[in-house]
Short mmCIF file of N, CA and C in Angstrom, two decimals:
data_model
loop_
_atom_site.label_atom_id
_atom_site.label_comp_id
_atom_site.label_asym_id
_atom_site.label_seq_id
_atom_site.Cartn_x
_atom_site.Cartn_y
_atom_site.Cartn_z
N ALA A 1 29.85 38.31 -44.75
CA ALA A 1 29.04 37.56 -43.80
C ALA A 1 27.55 37.81 -44.04
N MET A 2 27.20 39.04 -44.38
CA MET A 2 25.79 39.36 -44.65
C MET A 2 25.29 38.57 -45.85
N ARG A 3 26.10 38.50 -46.90
CA ARG A 3 25.71 37.72 -48.09
C ARG A 3 25.54 36.25 -47.72
N ALA A 4 26.45 35.73 -46.92
CA ALA A 4 26.36 34.33 -46.50
C ALA A 4 25.08 34.08 -45.72
N ALA A 5 24.70 35.01 -44.85
CA ALA A 5 23.46 34.86 -44.07
C ALA A 5 22.24 34.87 -44.98
N ILE A 6 22.23 35.75 -45.96
CA ILE A 6 21.09 35.83 -46.89
C ILE A 6 20.99 34.56 -47.72
N ILE A 7 22.12 34.12 -48.28
CA ILE A 7 22.10 32.90 -49.09
C ILE A 7 21.71 31.70 -48.24
N THR A 8 22.25 31.60 -47.04
CA THR A 8 21.88 30.50 -46.14
C THR A 8 20.38 30.51 -45.87
N ALA A 9 19.83 31.68 -45.58
CA ALA A 9 18.39 31.77 -45.31
C ALA A 9 17.57 31.32 -46.52
N LEU A 10 18.02 31.67 -47.72
CA LEU A 10 17.28 31.31 -48.93
C LEU A 10 17.28 29.81 -49.20
N VAL A 11 18.38 29.12 -48.87
CA VAL A 11 18.49 27.69 -49.19
C VAL A 11 18.43 26.80 -47.95
N ARG A 12 18.17 27.37 -46.80
CA ARG A 12 18.28 26.63 -45.53
C ARG A 12 17.48 25.35 -45.49
N ARG A 13 16.27 25.34 -46.00
CA ARG A 13 15.43 24.13 -45.95
C ARG A 13 16.03 22.97 -46.74
N ALA A 14 16.91 23.27 -47.68
CA ALA A 14 17.54 22.22 -48.49
C ALA A 14 18.81 21.66 -47.84
N LEU A 15 19.26 22.28 -46.76
CA LEU A 15 20.49 21.86 -46.08
C LEU A 15 20.17 21.05 -44.83
N ASP A 16 20.99 20.05 -44.54
CA ASP A 16 20.81 19.28 -43.30
C ASP A 16 21.11 20.16 -42.10
N THR A 17 22.24 20.86 -42.14
CA THR A 17 22.63 21.76 -41.06
C THR A 17 23.25 23.01 -41.68
N ALA A 18 23.36 24.05 -40.87
CA ALA A 18 24.01 25.29 -41.33
C ALA A 18 24.54 26.02 -40.11
N PRO A 19 25.66 26.72 -40.26
CA PRO A 19 26.19 27.47 -39.12
C PRO A 19 25.32 28.67 -38.80
N ALA A 20 25.45 29.15 -37.59
CA ALA A 20 24.79 30.40 -37.20
C ALA A 20 25.65 31.56 -37.70
N LEU A 21 25.06 32.74 -37.73
CA LEU A 21 25.80 33.97 -37.96
C LEU A 21 25.93 34.65 -36.62
N ALA A 22 27.16 34.94 -36.19
CA ALA A 22 27.40 35.60 -34.91
C ALA A 22 27.79 37.05 -35.19
N VAL A 23 26.92 37.99 -34.81
CA VAL A 23 27.13 39.40 -35.11
C VAL A 23 27.49 40.14 -33.83
N THR A 24 28.64 40.79 -33.84
CA THR A 24 29.10 41.53 -32.68
C THR A 24 29.39 42.98 -33.05
N ALA A 25 29.45 43.81 -32.04
CA ALA A 25 29.83 45.21 -32.21
C ALA A 25 30.40 45.69 -30.88
N LYS A 26 31.07 46.82 -30.93
CA LYS A 26 31.67 47.37 -29.71
C LYS A 26 30.64 48.03 -28.81
N GLN A 27 29.51 48.45 -29.38
CA GLN A 27 28.52 49.17 -28.59
C GLN A 27 27.10 48.90 -29.07
N ALA A 28 26.15 49.26 -28.23
CA ALA A 28 24.73 49.08 -28.55
C ALA A 28 24.33 49.99 -29.71
N SER A 29 23.22 49.65 -30.33
CA SER A 29 22.64 50.43 -31.44
C SER A 29 23.52 50.47 -32.67
N SER A 30 24.34 49.45 -32.86
CA SER A 30 25.21 49.38 -34.03
C SER A 30 24.53 48.73 -35.22
N GLY A 31 23.38 48.08 -35.00
CA GLY A 31 22.63 47.47 -36.10
C GLY A 31 22.65 45.96 -36.13
N LYS A 32 23.01 45.33 -35.03
CA LYS A 32 23.10 43.87 -34.99
C LYS A 32 21.74 43.21 -35.20
N THR A 33 20.77 43.61 -34.41
CA THR A 33 19.43 43.03 -34.54
C THR A 33 18.79 43.46 -35.85
N ALA A 34 19.06 44.68 -36.28
CA ALA A 34 18.54 45.16 -37.57
C ALA A 34 19.03 44.27 -38.70
N LEU A 35 20.28 43.82 -38.63
CA LEU A 35 20.82 42.93 -39.64
C LEU A 35 20.01 41.63 -39.69
N ALA A 36 19.68 41.07 -38.53
CA ALA A 36 18.87 39.85 -38.47
C ALA A 36 17.50 40.09 -39.10
N HIS A 37 16.91 41.24 -38.80
CA HIS A 37 15.59 41.56 -39.36
C HIS A 37 15.66 41.74 -40.88
N ILE A 38 16.75 42.31 -41.38
CA ILE A 38 16.90 42.48 -42.83
C ILE A 38 16.97 41.13 -43.52
N VAL A 39 17.76 40.21 -42.97
CA VAL A 39 17.84 38.86 -43.54
C VAL A 39 16.45 38.23 -43.58
N SER A 40 15.71 38.35 -42.49
CA SER A 40 14.37 37.77 -42.42
C SER A 40 13.42 38.46 -43.40
N ARG A 41 13.49 39.77 -43.50
CA ARG A 41 12.60 40.50 -44.43
C ARG A 41 12.85 40.10 -45.88
N ILE A 42 14.11 39.87 -46.24
CA ILE A 42 14.42 39.42 -47.60
C ILE A 42 13.77 38.07 -47.86
N LEU A 43 13.80 37.19 -46.87
CA LEU A 43 13.26 35.84 -47.02
C LEU A 43 11.74 35.80 -46.90
N THR A 44 11.19 36.52 -45.93
CA THR A 44 9.76 36.35 -45.60
C THR A 44 8.92 37.61 -45.69
N GLY A 45 9.56 38.77 -45.71
CA GLY A 45 8.81 40.02 -45.66
C GLY A 45 8.49 40.44 -44.23
N CYS A 46 8.88 39.63 -43.26
CA CYS A 46 8.60 39.91 -41.84
C CYS A 46 9.91 39.94 -41.05
N GLU A 47 9.84 40.52 -39.85
CA GLU A 47 11.01 40.53 -38.98
C GLU A 47 11.32 39.13 -38.45
N ALA A 48 12.55 38.93 -38.03
CA ALA A 48 12.98 37.66 -37.45
C ALA A 48 12.33 37.44 -36.09
N ALA A 49 12.16 36.18 -35.73
CA ALA A 49 11.73 35.85 -34.36
C ALA A 49 12.91 36.15 -33.45
N VAL A 50 12.68 36.83 -32.35
CA VAL A 50 13.76 37.24 -31.45
C VAL A 50 13.55 36.64 -30.07
N ILE A 51 14.59 35.98 -29.54
CA ILE A 51 14.56 35.51 -28.16
C ILE A 51 15.86 35.95 -27.50
N PRO A 52 15.82 36.26 -26.20
CA PRO A 52 17.06 36.66 -25.52
C PRO A 52 17.97 35.45 -25.33
N LEU A 53 19.26 35.71 -25.38
CA LEU A 53 20.24 34.65 -25.18
C LEU A 53 21.03 34.96 -23.92
N ASP A 54 20.53 34.41 -22.80
CA ASP A 54 21.25 34.61 -21.54
C ASP A 54 21.99 33.32 -21.19
N GLN A 55 22.55 33.25 -20.01
CA GLN A 55 23.39 32.10 -19.67
C GLN A 55 22.67 31.00 -18.91
N GLU A 56 21.38 31.06 -18.75
CA GLU A 56 20.65 30.00 -18.07
C GLU A 56 20.38 28.87 -19.06
N ALA A 57 21.17 27.81 -18.98
CA ALA A 57 21.16 26.75 -19.98
C ALA A 57 19.80 26.08 -20.14
N ALA A 58 19.16 25.70 -19.05
CA ALA A 58 17.87 25.00 -19.15
C ALA A 58 16.81 25.89 -19.79
N GLU A 59 16.81 27.15 -19.43
CA GLU A 59 15.83 28.08 -19.99
C GLU A 59 16.06 28.29 -21.48
N LEU A 60 17.31 28.39 -21.90
CA LEU A 60 17.60 28.56 -23.32
C LEU A 60 17.11 27.36 -24.12
N GLY A 61 17.31 26.16 -23.60
CA GLY A 61 16.83 24.97 -24.29
C GLY A 61 15.34 25.01 -24.52
N ARG A 62 14.58 25.44 -23.52
CA ARG A 62 13.12 25.52 -23.67
C ARG A 62 12.71 26.66 -24.61
N ARG A 63 13.40 27.79 -24.52
CA ARG A 63 13.11 28.90 -25.44
C ARG A 63 13.39 28.48 -26.87
N LEU A 64 14.52 27.80 -27.05
CA LEU A 64 14.90 27.33 -28.38
C LEU A 64 13.86 26.36 -28.92
N LEU A 65 13.41 25.44 -28.09
CA LEU A 65 12.36 24.51 -28.50
C LEU A 65 11.11 25.27 -28.92
N GLY A 66 10.71 26.23 -28.12
CA GLY A 66 9.50 27.00 -28.42
C GLY A 66 9.59 27.75 -29.74
N VAL A 67 10.71 28.41 -29.98
CA VAL A 67 10.84 29.18 -31.21
C VAL A 67 10.96 28.26 -32.42
N LEU A 68 11.59 27.11 -32.27
CA LEU A 68 11.65 26.15 -33.37
C LEU A 68 10.27 25.56 -33.65
N MET A 69 9.48 25.32 -32.60
CA MET A 69 8.12 24.81 -32.79
C MET A 69 7.25 25.83 -33.53
N ALA A 70 7.52 27.11 -33.33
CA ALA A 70 6.74 28.16 -34.00
C ALA A 70 6.99 28.16 -35.50
N GLY A 71 8.14 27.66 -35.93
CA GLY A 71 8.41 27.51 -37.35
C GLY A 71 8.94 28.74 -38.07
N ASP A 72 9.39 29.74 -37.33
CA ASP A 72 9.96 30.93 -37.98
C ASP A 72 11.24 30.55 -38.71
N PRO A 73 11.43 31.00 -39.95
CA PRO A 73 12.61 30.60 -40.71
C PRO A 73 13.91 31.30 -40.30
N VAL A 74 13.80 32.46 -39.65
CA VAL A 74 14.98 33.18 -39.16
C VAL A 74 14.78 33.47 -37.68
N VAL A 75 15.75 33.05 -36.87
CA VAL A 75 15.68 33.24 -35.42
C VAL A 75 16.88 34.08 -34.98
N CYS A 76 16.59 35.15 -34.26
CA CYS A 76 17.65 36.01 -33.72
C CYS A 76 17.78 35.73 -32.23
N LEU A 77 18.93 35.21 -31.84
CA LEU A 77 19.25 34.99 -30.43
C LEU A 77 19.96 36.26 -29.98
N ASP A 78 19.21 37.15 -29.36
CA ASP A 78 19.59 38.54 -29.19
C ASP A 78 20.23 38.85 -27.84
N ASN A 79 21.09 39.85 -27.85
CA ASN A 79 21.72 40.37 -26.64
C ASN A 79 22.43 39.29 -25.84
N ALA A 80 23.24 38.51 -26.53
CA ALA A 80 23.97 37.42 -25.88
C ALA A 80 24.87 37.94 -24.78
N VAL A 81 24.89 37.20 -23.69
CA VAL A 81 25.76 37.51 -22.56
C VAL A 81 27.08 36.78 -22.79
N ASP A 82 28.17 37.50 -22.67
CA ASP A 82 29.50 36.97 -22.94
C ASP A 82 30.02 36.14 -21.76
N PRO A 83 30.65 35.02 -21.96
CA PRO A 83 30.83 34.31 -23.21
C PRO A 83 29.62 33.41 -23.51
N VAL A 84 29.45 33.07 -24.77
CA VAL A 84 28.33 32.21 -25.17
C VAL A 84 28.83 30.79 -25.32
N ASP A 85 28.23 29.89 -24.55
CA ASP A 85 28.55 28.47 -24.60
C ASP A 85 27.27 27.73 -24.25
N SER A 86 26.67 27.06 -25.21
CA SER A 86 25.38 26.42 -24.98
C SER A 86 25.33 25.06 -25.66
N ALA A 87 25.15 24.02 -24.86
CA ALA A 87 25.02 22.67 -25.42
C ALA A 87 23.76 22.57 -26.27
N ALA A 88 22.67 23.22 -25.83
CA ALA A 88 21.42 23.18 -26.59
C ALA A 88 21.60 23.82 -27.96
N LEU A 89 22.25 24.96 -28.00
CA LEU A 89 22.48 25.65 -29.26
C LEU A 89 23.41 24.85 -30.17
N CYS A 90 24.45 24.26 -29.60
CA CYS A 90 25.34 23.39 -30.38
C CYS A 90 24.57 22.23 -30.99
N ALA A 91 23.71 21.61 -30.20
CA ALA A 91 22.92 20.48 -30.69
C ALA A 91 22.00 20.91 -31.83
N ALA A 92 21.36 22.05 -31.68
CA ALA A 92 20.45 22.54 -32.72
C ALA A 92 21.19 22.89 -34.01
N LEU A 93 22.42 23.36 -33.89
CA LEU A 93 23.18 23.75 -35.08
C LEU A 93 23.83 22.58 -35.81
N THR A 94 23.95 21.43 -35.16
CA THR A 94 24.63 20.30 -35.80
C THR A 94 23.72 19.11 -36.06
N SER A 95 22.42 19.29 -35.86
CA SER A 95 21.47 18.20 -36.10
C SER A 95 20.30 18.71 -36.93
N GLY A 96 19.69 17.81 -37.65
CA GLY A 96 18.51 18.17 -38.44
C GLY A 96 17.27 18.36 -37.59
N SER A 97 17.34 17.89 -36.32
CA SER A 97 16.21 18.08 -35.42
C SER A 97 16.73 18.36 -34.01
N TYR A 98 15.85 18.92 -33.20
CA TYR A 98 16.18 19.25 -31.81
C TYR A 98 15.06 18.73 -30.93
N GLN A 99 15.42 18.15 -29.79
CA GLN A 99 14.43 17.58 -28.89
C GLN A 99 14.66 18.08 -27.48
N ASP A 100 13.58 18.47 -26.82
CA ASP A 100 13.65 18.92 -25.43
C ASP A 100 12.28 18.71 -24.81
N ARG A 101 12.23 18.91 -23.51
CA ARG A 101 10.97 18.75 -22.78
C ARG A 101 10.13 20.01 -22.91
N ILE A 102 8.84 19.81 -23.17
CA ILE A 102 7.90 20.93 -23.25
C ILE A 102 7.71 21.50 -21.85
N ILE A 103 7.69 22.81 -21.74
CA ILE A 103 7.54 23.48 -20.44
C ILE A 103 6.28 22.99 -19.73
N ARG A 104 6.41 22.74 -18.42
CA ARG A 104 5.33 22.27 -17.54
C ARG A 104 4.72 20.94 -18.01
N SER A 105 5.56 20.10 -18.56
CA SER A 105 5.09 18.82 -19.06
C SER A 105 6.24 17.82 -18.98
N SER A 106 5.89 16.55 -18.96
CA SER A 106 6.93 15.52 -19.02
C SER A 106 7.09 15.02 -20.46
N THR A 107 6.36 15.64 -21.37
CA THR A 107 6.39 15.25 -22.78
C THR A 107 7.57 15.88 -23.50
N MET A 108 8.24 15.08 -24.29
CA MET A 108 9.33 15.57 -25.12
C MET A 108 8.78 15.94 -26.49
N ALA A 109 9.36 16.95 -27.09
CA ALA A 109 8.98 17.36 -28.44
C ALA A 109 10.23 17.36 -29.32
N ARG A 110 10.05 16.92 -30.55
CA ARG A 110 11.14 16.92 -31.53
C ARG A 110 10.73 17.82 -32.68
N VAL A 111 11.62 18.76 -33.04
CA VAL A 111 11.31 19.73 -34.08
C VAL A 111 12.48 19.86 -35.06
N SER A 112 12.18 20.32 -36.25
CA SER A 112 13.20 20.57 -37.26
C SER A 112 14.05 21.78 -36.87
N THR A 113 15.32 21.72 -37.22
CA THR A 113 16.21 22.86 -36.97
C THR A 113 16.54 23.59 -38.27
N ALA A 114 15.72 23.42 -39.28
CA ALA A 114 15.96 24.06 -40.58
C ALA A 114 15.61 25.54 -40.53
N VAL A 115 16.33 26.27 -39.70
CA VAL A 115 16.15 27.71 -39.57
C VAL A 115 17.52 28.37 -39.70
N THR A 116 17.52 29.65 -39.99
CA THR A 116 18.75 30.43 -40.00
C THR A 116 18.86 31.10 -38.64
N MET A 117 19.91 30.80 -37.90
CA MET A 117 20.09 31.38 -36.56
C MET A 117 21.13 32.49 -36.61
N ILE A 118 20.77 33.62 -36.02
CA ILE A 118 21.67 34.76 -35.95
C ILE A 118 21.82 35.14 -34.48
N ILE A 119 23.05 35.09 -34.00
CA ILE A 119 23.36 35.41 -32.60
C ILE A 119 23.92 36.83 -32.57
N THR A 120 23.39 37.69 -31.69
CA THR A 120 23.88 39.06 -31.61
C THR A 120 24.32 39.39 -30.19
N GLY A 121 25.29 40.29 -30.09
CA GLY A 121 25.73 40.75 -28.77
C GLY A 121 26.87 41.74 -28.87
N ASN A 122 26.97 42.60 -27.89
CA ASN A 122 28.08 43.54 -27.82
C ASN A 122 29.30 42.81 -27.25
N GLY A 123 30.42 42.89 -27.96
CA GLY A 123 31.62 42.18 -27.52
C GLY A 123 31.40 40.68 -27.49
N LEU A 124 30.61 40.18 -28.41
CA LEU A 124 30.23 38.77 -28.45
C LEU A 124 31.46 37.87 -28.57
N ARG A 125 31.46 36.84 -27.73
CA ARG A 125 32.56 35.87 -27.76
C ARG A 125 31.97 34.48 -27.61
N LEU A 126 32.16 33.66 -28.63
CA LEU A 126 31.71 32.28 -28.58
C LEU A 126 32.85 31.42 -28.04
N VAL A 127 32.50 30.43 -27.23
CA VAL A 127 33.51 29.54 -26.67
C VAL A 127 33.07 28.09 -26.87
N GLY A 128 33.98 27.19 -26.60
CA GLY A 128 33.67 25.77 -26.72
C GLY A 128 33.35 25.39 -28.15
N ASP A 129 32.43 24.46 -28.30
CA ASP A 129 32.07 23.96 -29.63
C ASP A 129 31.41 25.01 -30.52
N LEU A 130 30.84 26.05 -29.93
CA LEU A 130 30.19 27.08 -30.75
C LEU A 130 31.17 27.80 -31.67
N THR A 131 32.44 27.80 -31.33
CA THR A 131 33.43 28.49 -32.17
C THR A 131 33.51 27.90 -33.58
N THR A 132 33.15 26.63 -33.72
CA THR A 132 33.18 25.98 -35.03
C THR A 132 31.79 25.87 -35.66
N ARG A 133 30.80 26.46 -35.01
CA ARG A 133 29.42 26.34 -35.49
C ARG A 133 28.80 27.69 -35.86
N ALA A 134 29.64 28.71 -36.00
CA ALA A 134 29.12 30.04 -36.34
C ALA A 134 30.12 30.80 -37.20
N LEU A 135 29.58 31.61 -38.09
CA LEU A 135 30.36 32.51 -38.93
C LEU A 135 30.31 33.88 -38.28
N GLY A 136 31.46 34.47 -38.01
CA GLY A 136 31.51 35.75 -37.31
C GLY A 136 31.36 36.96 -38.21
N CYS A 137 30.79 38.01 -37.65
CA CYS A 137 30.60 39.28 -38.35
C CYS A 137 30.71 40.40 -37.32
N ALA A 138 31.65 41.31 -37.52
CA ALA A 138 31.83 42.43 -36.59
C ALA A 138 31.38 43.73 -37.25
N LEU A 139 30.47 44.44 -36.60
CA LEU A 139 29.99 45.72 -37.11
C LEU A 139 30.75 46.86 -36.42
N ASP A 140 31.16 47.82 -37.20
CA ASP A 140 31.82 49.02 -36.66
C ASP A 140 31.22 50.22 -37.36
N THR A 141 30.44 50.99 -36.64
CA THR A 141 29.77 52.15 -37.23
C THR A 141 30.72 53.32 -37.41
N GLY A 142 31.81 53.34 -36.67
CA GLY A 142 32.72 54.47 -36.71
C GLY A 142 32.17 55.70 -36.01
N LEU A 143 31.10 55.50 -35.23
CA LEU A 143 30.44 56.61 -34.54
C LEU A 143 30.54 56.44 -33.03
N ASP A 144 30.61 57.55 -32.32
CA ASP A 144 30.60 57.50 -30.86
C ASP A 144 29.21 57.17 -30.32
N ARG A 145 28.18 57.67 -31.00
CA ARG A 145 26.79 57.45 -30.58
C ARG A 145 25.96 56.97 -31.79
N PRO A 146 26.08 55.69 -32.14
CA PRO A 146 25.39 55.20 -33.33
C PRO A 146 23.87 55.33 -33.26
N GLN A 147 23.31 55.39 -32.06
CA GLN A 147 21.86 55.52 -31.92
C GLN A 147 21.35 56.86 -32.44
N GLU A 148 22.24 57.83 -32.65
CA GLU A 148 21.83 59.15 -33.13
C GLU A 148 21.99 59.32 -34.64
N ARG A 149 22.49 58.31 -35.33
CA ARG A 149 22.68 58.46 -36.77
C ARG A 149 21.34 58.53 -37.49
N VAL A 150 21.34 59.20 -38.61
CA VAL A 150 20.14 59.37 -39.42
C VAL A 150 20.39 58.69 -40.77
N TYR A 151 19.47 57.83 -41.16
CA TYR A 151 19.62 57.12 -42.42
C TYR A 151 18.93 57.88 -43.54
N GLN A 152 19.48 57.76 -44.75
CA GLN A 152 18.89 58.44 -45.90
C GLN A 152 17.61 57.75 -46.36
N ARG A 153 17.50 56.44 -46.14
CA ARG A 153 16.27 55.73 -46.51
C ARG A 153 15.93 54.70 -45.46
N ASP A 154 14.66 54.37 -45.40
CA ASP A 154 14.16 53.36 -44.46
C ASP A 154 14.47 51.99 -45.03
N ILE A 155 15.46 51.31 -44.47
CA ILE A 155 15.90 50.03 -45.01
C ILE A 155 14.80 48.97 -44.95
N ALA A 156 13.96 49.01 -43.94
CA ALA A 156 12.87 48.03 -43.82
C ALA A 156 11.85 48.21 -44.94
N ALA A 157 11.60 49.44 -45.33
CA ALA A 157 10.62 49.71 -46.39
C ALA A 157 11.23 49.49 -47.77
N PHE A 158 12.55 49.56 -47.86
CA PHE A 158 13.26 49.44 -49.12
C PHE A 158 13.14 48.03 -49.61
#
């Protein structure tokens, strides 16, 4: 799944649409968001744009519009609340463009969806149409307290 995310990020602008990568783990600090940042660093040298993925549908649509307008090539929809079911996210993943109302305005904006989307969450479960619009990846550190692990090298600097 990691290879698929990297390859997708590298060729994303040439594709009409692409599935999201859905990264789950049993516990916090397993490296889900770090994985999104690694994909982005390989592509751009910078961390991924991160927005929270909660269950407020209207707010997610506006957040999604904002992050797509910013033009970041890798977007991490972080700390998803289970279950994940979003019409806005489905629309963005299956269309070459996404349209929504600009916050505090009656103006609609249309933006390209040529980004790599990575959804992260503990015990992540996609439902509805999202089940066919994402590639799943489960991380298992094999540790009781993954936040205490020590790495031999700094992956971001590598």
